[in-house]
Short mmCIF file of C-alpha atoms in Angstrom, two decimals:
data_model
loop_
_atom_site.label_atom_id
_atom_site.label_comp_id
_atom_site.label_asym_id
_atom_site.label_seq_id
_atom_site.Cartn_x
_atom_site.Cartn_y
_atom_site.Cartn_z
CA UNK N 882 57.03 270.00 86.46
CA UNK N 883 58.87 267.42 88.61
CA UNK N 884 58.38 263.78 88.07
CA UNK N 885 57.18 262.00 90.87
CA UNK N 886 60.01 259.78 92.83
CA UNK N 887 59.42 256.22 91.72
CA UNK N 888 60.43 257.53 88.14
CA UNK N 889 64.19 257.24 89.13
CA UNK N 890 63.35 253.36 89.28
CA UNK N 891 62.22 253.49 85.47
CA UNK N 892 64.13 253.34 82.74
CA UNK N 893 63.36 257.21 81.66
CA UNK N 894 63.06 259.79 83.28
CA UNK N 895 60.57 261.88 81.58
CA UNK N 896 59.81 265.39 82.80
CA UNK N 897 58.20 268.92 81.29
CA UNK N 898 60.53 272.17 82.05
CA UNK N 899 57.99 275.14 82.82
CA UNK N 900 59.37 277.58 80.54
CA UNK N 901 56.74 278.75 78.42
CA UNK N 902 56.77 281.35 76.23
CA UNK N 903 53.45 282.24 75.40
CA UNK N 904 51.45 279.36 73.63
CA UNK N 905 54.59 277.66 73.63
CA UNK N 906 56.56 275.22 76.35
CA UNK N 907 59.77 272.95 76.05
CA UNK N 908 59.33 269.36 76.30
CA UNK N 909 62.41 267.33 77.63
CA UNK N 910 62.70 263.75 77.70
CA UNK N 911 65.59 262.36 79.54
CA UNK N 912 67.26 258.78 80.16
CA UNK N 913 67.76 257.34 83.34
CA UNK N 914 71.17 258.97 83.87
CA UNK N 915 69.54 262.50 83.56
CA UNK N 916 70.63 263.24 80.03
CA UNK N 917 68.01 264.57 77.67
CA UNK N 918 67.57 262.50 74.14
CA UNK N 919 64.89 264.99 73.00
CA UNK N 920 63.99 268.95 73.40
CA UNK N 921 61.21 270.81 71.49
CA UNK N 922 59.88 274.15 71.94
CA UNK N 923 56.38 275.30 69.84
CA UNK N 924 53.28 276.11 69.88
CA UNK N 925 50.59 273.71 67.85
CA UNK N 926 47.14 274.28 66.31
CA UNK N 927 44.73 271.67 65.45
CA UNK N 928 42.36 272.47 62.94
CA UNK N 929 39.71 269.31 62.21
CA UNK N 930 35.86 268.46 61.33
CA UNK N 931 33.53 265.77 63.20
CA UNK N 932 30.18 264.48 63.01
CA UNK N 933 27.26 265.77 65.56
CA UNK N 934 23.53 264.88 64.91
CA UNK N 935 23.29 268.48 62.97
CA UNK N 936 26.46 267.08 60.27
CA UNK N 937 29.80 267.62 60.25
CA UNK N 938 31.29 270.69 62.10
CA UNK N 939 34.52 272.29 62.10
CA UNK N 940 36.30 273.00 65.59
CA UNK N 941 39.85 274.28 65.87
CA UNK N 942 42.18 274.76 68.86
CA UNK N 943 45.32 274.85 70.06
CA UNK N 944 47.87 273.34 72.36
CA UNK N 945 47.32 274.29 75.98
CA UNK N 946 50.41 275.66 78.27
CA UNK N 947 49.35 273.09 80.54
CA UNK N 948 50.23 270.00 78.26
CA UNK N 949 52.87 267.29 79.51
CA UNK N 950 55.34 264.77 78.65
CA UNK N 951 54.17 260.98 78.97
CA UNK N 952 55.64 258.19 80.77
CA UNK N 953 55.31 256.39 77.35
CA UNK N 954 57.89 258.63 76.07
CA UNK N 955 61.11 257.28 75.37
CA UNK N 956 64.75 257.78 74.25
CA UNK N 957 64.50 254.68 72.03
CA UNK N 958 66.22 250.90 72.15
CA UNK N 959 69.32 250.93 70.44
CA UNK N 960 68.38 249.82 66.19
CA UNK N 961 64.65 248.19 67.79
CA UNK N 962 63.00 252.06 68.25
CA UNK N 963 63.96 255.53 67.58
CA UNK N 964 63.25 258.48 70.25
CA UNK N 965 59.76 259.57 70.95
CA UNK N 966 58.01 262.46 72.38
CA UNK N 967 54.33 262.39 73.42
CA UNK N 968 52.59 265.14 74.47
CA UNK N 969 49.24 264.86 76.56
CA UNK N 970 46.85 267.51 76.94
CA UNK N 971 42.93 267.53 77.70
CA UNK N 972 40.85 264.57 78.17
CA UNK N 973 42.68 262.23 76.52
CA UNK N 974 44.35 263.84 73.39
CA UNK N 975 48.43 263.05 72.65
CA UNK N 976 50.36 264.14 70.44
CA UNK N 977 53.13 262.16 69.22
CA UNK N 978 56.54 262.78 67.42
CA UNK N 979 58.24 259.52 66.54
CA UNK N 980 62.80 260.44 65.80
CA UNK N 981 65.13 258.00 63.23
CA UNK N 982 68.27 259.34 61.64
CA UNK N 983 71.15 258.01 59.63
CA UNK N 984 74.97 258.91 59.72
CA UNK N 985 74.37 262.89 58.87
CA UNK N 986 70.48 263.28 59.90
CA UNK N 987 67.70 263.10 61.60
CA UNK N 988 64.07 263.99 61.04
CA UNK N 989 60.37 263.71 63.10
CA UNK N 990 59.83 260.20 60.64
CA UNK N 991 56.78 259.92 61.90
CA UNK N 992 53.70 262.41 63.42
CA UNK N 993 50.77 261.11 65.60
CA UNK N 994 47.72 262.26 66.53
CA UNK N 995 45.08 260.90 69.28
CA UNK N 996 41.91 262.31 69.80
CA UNK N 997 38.76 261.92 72.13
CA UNK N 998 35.64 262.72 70.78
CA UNK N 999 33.99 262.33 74.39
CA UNK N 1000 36.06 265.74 75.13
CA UNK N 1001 32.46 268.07 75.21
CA UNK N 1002 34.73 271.34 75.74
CA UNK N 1003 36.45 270.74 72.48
CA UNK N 1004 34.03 268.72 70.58
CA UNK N 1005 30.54 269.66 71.52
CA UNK N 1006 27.58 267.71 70.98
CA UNK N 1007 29.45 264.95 68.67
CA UNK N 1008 26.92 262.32 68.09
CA UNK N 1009 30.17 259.51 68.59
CA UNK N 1010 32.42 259.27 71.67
CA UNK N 1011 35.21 257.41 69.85
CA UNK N 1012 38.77 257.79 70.75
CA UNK N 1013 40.35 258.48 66.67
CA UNK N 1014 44.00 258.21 65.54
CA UNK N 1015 45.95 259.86 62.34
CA UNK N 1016 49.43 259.89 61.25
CA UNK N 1017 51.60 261.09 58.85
CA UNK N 1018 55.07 261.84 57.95
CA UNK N 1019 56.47 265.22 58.17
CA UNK N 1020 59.52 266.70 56.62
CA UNK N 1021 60.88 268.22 59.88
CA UNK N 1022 65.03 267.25 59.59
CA UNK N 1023 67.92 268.59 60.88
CA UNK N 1024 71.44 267.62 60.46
CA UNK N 1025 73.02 265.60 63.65
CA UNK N 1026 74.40 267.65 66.23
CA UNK N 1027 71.99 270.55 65.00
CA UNK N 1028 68.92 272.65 66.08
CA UNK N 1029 65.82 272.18 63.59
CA UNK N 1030 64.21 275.76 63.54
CA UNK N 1031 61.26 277.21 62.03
CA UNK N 1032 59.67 280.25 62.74
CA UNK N 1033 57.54 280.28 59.95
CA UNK N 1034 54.26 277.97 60.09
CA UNK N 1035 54.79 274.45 58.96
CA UNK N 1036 51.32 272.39 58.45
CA UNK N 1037 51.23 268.66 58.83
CA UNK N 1038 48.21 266.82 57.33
CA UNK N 1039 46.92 263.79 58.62
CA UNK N 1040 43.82 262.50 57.26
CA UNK N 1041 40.77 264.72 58.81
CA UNK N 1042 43.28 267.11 61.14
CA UNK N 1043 45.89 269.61 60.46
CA UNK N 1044 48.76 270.53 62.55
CA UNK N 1045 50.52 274.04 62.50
CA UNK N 1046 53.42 274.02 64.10
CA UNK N 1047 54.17 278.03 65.06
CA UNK N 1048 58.11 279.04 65.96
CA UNK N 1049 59.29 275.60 66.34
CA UNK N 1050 62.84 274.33 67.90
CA UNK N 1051 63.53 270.88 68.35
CA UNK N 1052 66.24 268.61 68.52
CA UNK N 1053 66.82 264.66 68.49
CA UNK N 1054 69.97 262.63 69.34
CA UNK N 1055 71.33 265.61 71.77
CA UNK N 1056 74.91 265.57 73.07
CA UNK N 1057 74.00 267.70 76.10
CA UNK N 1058 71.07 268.97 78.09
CA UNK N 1059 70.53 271.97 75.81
CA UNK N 1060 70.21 273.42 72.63
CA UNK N 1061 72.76 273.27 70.02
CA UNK N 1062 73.81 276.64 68.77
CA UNK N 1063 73.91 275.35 65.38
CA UNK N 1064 70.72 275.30 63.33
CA UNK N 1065 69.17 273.54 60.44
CA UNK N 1066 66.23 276.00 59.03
CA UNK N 1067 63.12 274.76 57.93
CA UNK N 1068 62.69 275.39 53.98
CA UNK N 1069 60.06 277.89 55.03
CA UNK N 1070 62.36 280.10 56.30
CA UNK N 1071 65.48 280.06 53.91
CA UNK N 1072 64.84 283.25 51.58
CA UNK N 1073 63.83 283.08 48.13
CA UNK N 1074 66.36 282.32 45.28
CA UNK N 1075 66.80 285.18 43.01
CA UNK N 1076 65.36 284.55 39.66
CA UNK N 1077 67.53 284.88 36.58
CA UNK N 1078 65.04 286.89 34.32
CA UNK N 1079 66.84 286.41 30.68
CA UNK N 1080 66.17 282.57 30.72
CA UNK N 1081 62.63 281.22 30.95
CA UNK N 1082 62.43 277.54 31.67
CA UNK N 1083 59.10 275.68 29.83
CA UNK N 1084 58.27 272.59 31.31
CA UNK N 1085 59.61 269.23 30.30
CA UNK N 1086 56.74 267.11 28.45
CA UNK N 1087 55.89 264.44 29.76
CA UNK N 1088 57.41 260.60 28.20
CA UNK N 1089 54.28 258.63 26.94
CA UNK N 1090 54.29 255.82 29.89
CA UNK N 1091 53.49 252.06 29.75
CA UNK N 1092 50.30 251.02 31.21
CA UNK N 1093 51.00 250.56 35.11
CA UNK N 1094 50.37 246.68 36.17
CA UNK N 1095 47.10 246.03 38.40
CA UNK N 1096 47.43 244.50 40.65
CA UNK N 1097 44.99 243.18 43.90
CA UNK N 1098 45.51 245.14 47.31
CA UNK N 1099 43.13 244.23 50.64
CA UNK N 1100 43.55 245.43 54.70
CA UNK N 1101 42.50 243.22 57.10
CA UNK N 1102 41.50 244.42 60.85
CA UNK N 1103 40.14 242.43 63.78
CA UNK N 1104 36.65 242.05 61.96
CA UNK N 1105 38.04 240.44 58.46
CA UNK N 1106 38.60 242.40 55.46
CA UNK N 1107 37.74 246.33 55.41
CA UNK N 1108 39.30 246.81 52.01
CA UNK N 1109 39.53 244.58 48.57
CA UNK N 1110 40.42 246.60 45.12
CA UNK N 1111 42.58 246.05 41.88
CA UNK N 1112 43.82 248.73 40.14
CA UNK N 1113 47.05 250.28 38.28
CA UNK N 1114 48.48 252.89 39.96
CA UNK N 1115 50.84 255.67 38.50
CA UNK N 1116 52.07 258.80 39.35
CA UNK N 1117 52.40 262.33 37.70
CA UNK N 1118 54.40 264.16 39.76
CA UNK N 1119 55.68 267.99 38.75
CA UNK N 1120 58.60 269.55 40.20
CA UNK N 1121 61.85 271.62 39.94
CA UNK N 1122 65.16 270.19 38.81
CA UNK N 1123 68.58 271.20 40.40
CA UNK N 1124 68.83 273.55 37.36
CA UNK N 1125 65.43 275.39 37.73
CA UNK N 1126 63.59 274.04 34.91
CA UNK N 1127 60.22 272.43 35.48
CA UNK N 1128 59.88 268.76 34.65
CA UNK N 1129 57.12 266.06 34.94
CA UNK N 1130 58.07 262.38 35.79
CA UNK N 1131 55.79 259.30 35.75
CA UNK N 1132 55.92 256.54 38.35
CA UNK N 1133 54.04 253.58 37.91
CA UNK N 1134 53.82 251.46 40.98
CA UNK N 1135 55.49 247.44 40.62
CA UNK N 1136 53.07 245.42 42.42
CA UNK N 1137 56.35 243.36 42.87
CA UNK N 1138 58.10 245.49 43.93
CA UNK N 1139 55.87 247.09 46.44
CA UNK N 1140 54.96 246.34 50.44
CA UNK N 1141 51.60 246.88 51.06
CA UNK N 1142 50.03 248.04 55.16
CA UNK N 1143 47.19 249.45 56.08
CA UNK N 1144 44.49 249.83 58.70
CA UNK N 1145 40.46 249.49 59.79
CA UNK N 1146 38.78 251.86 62.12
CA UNK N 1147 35.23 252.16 61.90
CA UNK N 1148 34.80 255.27 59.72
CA UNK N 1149 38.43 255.30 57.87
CA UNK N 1150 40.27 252.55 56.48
CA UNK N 1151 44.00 252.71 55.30
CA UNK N 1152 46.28 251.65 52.55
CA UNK N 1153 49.79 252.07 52.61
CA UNK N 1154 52.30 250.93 49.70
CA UNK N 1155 55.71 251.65 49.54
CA UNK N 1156 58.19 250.79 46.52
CA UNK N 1157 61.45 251.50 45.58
CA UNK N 1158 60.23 255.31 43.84
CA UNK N 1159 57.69 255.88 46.75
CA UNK N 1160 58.84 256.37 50.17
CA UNK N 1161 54.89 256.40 51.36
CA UNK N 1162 52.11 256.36 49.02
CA UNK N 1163 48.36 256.42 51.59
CA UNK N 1164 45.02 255.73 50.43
CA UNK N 1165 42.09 257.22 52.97
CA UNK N 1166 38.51 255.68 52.66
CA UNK N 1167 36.34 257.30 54.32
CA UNK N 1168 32.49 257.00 54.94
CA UNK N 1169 28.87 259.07 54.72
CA UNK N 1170 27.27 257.20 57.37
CA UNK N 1171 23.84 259.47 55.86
CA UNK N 1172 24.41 258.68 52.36
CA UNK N 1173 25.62 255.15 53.26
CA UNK N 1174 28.50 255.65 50.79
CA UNK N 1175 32.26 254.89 50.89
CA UNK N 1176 34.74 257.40 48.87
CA UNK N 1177 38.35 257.87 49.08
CA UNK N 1178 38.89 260.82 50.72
CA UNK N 1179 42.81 261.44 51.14
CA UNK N 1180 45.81 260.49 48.87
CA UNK N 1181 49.76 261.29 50.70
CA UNK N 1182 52.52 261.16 49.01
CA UNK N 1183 56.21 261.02 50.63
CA UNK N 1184 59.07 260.33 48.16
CA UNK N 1185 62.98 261.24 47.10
CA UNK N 1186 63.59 262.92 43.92
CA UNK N 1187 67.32 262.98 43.50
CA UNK N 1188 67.37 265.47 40.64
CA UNK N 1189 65.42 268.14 42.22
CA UNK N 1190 65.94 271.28 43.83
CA UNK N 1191 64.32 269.92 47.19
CA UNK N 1192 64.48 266.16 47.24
CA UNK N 1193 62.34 265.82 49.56
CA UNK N 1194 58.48 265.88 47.54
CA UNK N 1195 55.04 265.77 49.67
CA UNK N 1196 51.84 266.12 48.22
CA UNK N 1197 48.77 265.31 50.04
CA UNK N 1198 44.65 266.10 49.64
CA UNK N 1199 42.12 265.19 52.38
CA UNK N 1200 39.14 266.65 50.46
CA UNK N 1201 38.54 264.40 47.71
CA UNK N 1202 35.65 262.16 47.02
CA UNK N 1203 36.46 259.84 44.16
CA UNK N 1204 35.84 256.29 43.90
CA UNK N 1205 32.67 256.47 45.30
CA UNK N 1206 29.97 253.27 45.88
CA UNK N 1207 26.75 252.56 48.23
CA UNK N 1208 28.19 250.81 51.44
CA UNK N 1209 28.23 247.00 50.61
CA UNK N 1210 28.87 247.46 47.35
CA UNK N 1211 31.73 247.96 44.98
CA UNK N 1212 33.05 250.61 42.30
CA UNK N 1213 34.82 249.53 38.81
CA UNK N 1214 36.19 251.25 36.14
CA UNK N 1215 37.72 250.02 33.31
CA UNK N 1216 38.56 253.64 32.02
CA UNK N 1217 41.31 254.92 33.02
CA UNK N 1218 40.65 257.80 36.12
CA UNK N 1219 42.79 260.83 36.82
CA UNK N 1220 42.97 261.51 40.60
CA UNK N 1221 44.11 265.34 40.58
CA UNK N 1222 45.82 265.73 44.48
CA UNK N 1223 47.92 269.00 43.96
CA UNK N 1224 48.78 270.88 41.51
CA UNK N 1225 52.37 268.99 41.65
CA UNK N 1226 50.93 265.42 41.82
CA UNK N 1227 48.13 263.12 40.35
CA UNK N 1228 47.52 260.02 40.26
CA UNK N 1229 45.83 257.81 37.15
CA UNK N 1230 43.54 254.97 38.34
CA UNK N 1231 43.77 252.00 35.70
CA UNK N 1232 40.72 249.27 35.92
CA UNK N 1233 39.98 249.80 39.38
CA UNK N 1234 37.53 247.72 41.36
CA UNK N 1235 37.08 248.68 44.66
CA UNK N 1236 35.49 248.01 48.32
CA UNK N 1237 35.93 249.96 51.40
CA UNK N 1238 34.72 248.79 54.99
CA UNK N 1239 31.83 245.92 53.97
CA UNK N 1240 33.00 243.12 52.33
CA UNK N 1241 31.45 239.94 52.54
CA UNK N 1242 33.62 236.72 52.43
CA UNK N 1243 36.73 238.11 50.41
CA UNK N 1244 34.41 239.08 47.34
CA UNK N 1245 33.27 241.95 45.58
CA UNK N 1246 29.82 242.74 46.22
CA UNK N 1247 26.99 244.38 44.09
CA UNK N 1248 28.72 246.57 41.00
CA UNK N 1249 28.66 250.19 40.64
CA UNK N 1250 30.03 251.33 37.48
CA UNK N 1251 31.73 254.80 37.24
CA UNK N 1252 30.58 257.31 35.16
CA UNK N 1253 33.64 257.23 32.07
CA UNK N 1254 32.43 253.54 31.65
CA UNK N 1255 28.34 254.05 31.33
CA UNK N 1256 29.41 256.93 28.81
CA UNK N 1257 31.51 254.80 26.65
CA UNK N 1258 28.66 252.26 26.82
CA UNK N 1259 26.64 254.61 25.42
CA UNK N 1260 28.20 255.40 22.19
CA UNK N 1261 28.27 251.94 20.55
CA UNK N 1262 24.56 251.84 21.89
CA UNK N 1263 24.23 255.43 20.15
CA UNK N 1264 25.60 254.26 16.93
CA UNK N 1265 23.85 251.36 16.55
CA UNK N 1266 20.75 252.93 17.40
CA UNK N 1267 21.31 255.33 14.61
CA UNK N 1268 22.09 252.52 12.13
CA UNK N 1269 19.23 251.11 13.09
CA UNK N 1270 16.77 254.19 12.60
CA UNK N 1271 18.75 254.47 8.99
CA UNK N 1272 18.44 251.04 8.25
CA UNK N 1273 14.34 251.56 8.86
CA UNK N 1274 14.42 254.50 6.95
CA UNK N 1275 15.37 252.66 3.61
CA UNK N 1276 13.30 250.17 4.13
CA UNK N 1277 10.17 252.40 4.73
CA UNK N 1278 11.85 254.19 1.49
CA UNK N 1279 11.75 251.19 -0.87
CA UNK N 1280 8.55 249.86 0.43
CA UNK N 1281 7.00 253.51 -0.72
CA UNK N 1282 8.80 253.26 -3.98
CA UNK N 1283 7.95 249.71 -4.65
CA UNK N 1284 3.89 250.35 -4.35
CA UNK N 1285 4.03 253.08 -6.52
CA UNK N 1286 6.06 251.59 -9.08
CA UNK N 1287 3.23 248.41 -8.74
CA UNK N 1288 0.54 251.20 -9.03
CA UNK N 1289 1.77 252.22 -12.55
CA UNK N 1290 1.05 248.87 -13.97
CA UNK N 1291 -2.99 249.00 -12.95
CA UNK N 1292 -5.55 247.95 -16.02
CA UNK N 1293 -7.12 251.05 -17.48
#
């Protein structure tokens, strides 16, 4: 597909090769001396739920052969922005995959997805016409100079949505207008180490940790504050060392140590903290506009462990529903919580106090305690009841034994 004459006047030239294979096309995005920055060739599904007057329903679909390359592409601004492809397809829907690198590689840092709701042949009867954006980072990387190739499936989860990327090639930073020969696979498709049977590895236990600092966290969008919580945040992540034995570490997150972003849409609010352990640590709230209830929803996790067989550790779960409090209200715990994501990661909750999307003038509104706090209420209440009911008892008892021991006395 040609682009259209004035685009020699623009500082990219930006076009979509029609060779498809399949479900499949290449993308090319080229500067304005006709040399391409990026190439990719897959196919995508999208697999994600939305709300119609019925409740939520679940819709998947994939990327159409017709999809094209965006003006708002780019081959990035020297250190200011890296490469970006964005793909276009349907009424409204891009897809975006944002390039960085360093001296030896480079790697899709970023993954975004934009999608209409108003699209009726995709998303029929949705009771909201909103146009919704996730992100996430992916762990597509290749070495410089080299193909990244996957043939197996590689899923990328971004809040609500999933991505499958099918029989993938792509390639950042290119030295010519094609391929490289060369190829970094995707772990998906490197075979299996062989197992050495005679030594069985037993997990590592776990060090007794130090109480994680709370600390307070809020997001602030065009309307004020969407989010306002303390907590203590640490991390239980599980993994393979370089010499195949299975160890668990513990992170606990330094609130000084730790830069805090996030985001407010109407029905999912963001927090992002990043430290010098965690790469990118994400906190989804999301909302039951029937219930009128706020939950967190989705915890990512992106981080380097240097000991490990595969650095590279991602962890993420968009079905939870923890932390949970009537809209306009807000959830405490003093207990300590265990957030299980995978079976790799979770995360323990210290004193949290928290408010997603209503909060009135920078304050905590009505209380809603969890459920580990109104049990440990109710032991000392259970004890002391029972003292009490004990204490009554021998009361009752001596009163008895006293009138009796009076009655003994009584003139014949």
């Amino acid at each position: 597909m040609a682009a259209p004459s004035g685009a020699r006047r623009r500082p990219l030239l930006l076009l979509l090769l029609g060779l498809m294979h399949g479900a499949s096309a290449v993308f090319v995005v080229k500067d304005g001396n006709g040399t391409a920055c990026i190439m990719a060739n897959f196919s995508a599904a999208f697999l994600t739920n939305y709300d119609t007057n019925s409740g939520f329903k679940n819709v998947t679909f994939d990327l159409p052969s017709d999809a094209v390359v965006l003006n708002s592409s780019s081959c990035g601004k020297d250190n200011a922005s890296g490469p970006s492809l964005v793909v276009a397809f349907g009424r409204g829907h891009t897809l975006t995959l944002t390039f960085a690198r360093n001296a030896t590689r480079y790697r899709v840092q970023l993954m975004r997805f934009v999608y209409n709701l108003s699209d009726a042949q995709i998303f029929p009867n949705a009771s909201s016409k909103e146009v919704k954006t996730v992100e996430s980072v992916t762990d597509i990387k290749a070495d410089i100079n080299k193909t990244y190739r996957c043939v197996s499936s590689d899923q990328i989860h971004m809040s609500n949505v999933t991505v499958t990327l099918h029989d993938a090639t792509i390639q950042a930073y290119l030295s010519s207008n094609s391929f490289s020969k060369e190829e970094t696979r995707c772990e998906q498709d490197r075979p299996s180490p062989t197992p050495t049977p005679p030594v069985t590895p037993h997990p590592s236990p776990s060090p007794t940790p130090e109480s994680p600092s709370v600390n307070k966290y809020n997001v602030s969008g065009t309307n004020g504050t969407c989010l306002l919580a303390t907590m203590g945040l640490q991390l239980n992540v599980t993994y393979e060392n370089r010499d195949n034995m299975t160890v668990t570490r513990v992170f606990n997150i330094n609130p000084n140590k730790t830069r805090v972003n996030g985001s407010c849409t109407a029905q999912l609010v963001t927090l992002e903290l990043r430290d010098e352990d965690v790469t990118l640590l994400v906190f989804h709230f999301g909302m039951n506009a029937t219930s009128s209830q706020f939950f967190l929803q989705e915890i990512q996790l992106d981080m380097t462990l240097p000991d490990a067989r595969d650095p590279t550790f991602k962890a993420a779960n968009s079905s939870l529903r923890a932390l949970q409090a009537t809209i306009g209200n807000s959830y405490r715990c003093n207990a300590e919580e265990r957030l299980r994501v995978t079976e790799a990661l979770s995360v323990n909750v210290f004193r949290v106090w928290v408010q997603a999307f209503q909060v009135e003038g920078d304050k905590f509104g009505s209380v809603e305690e969890c459920q580990l706090d109104e049990n440990n209420m109710m032991i000392p209440i259970a004890v002391g009841g029972a003292l009490a009911g004990l204490v009554l008892i021998v009361l009752i008892a001596y009163l008895i034994g006293r009138k009796r021991s009076h009655a003994g006395y009584q003139t014949i």
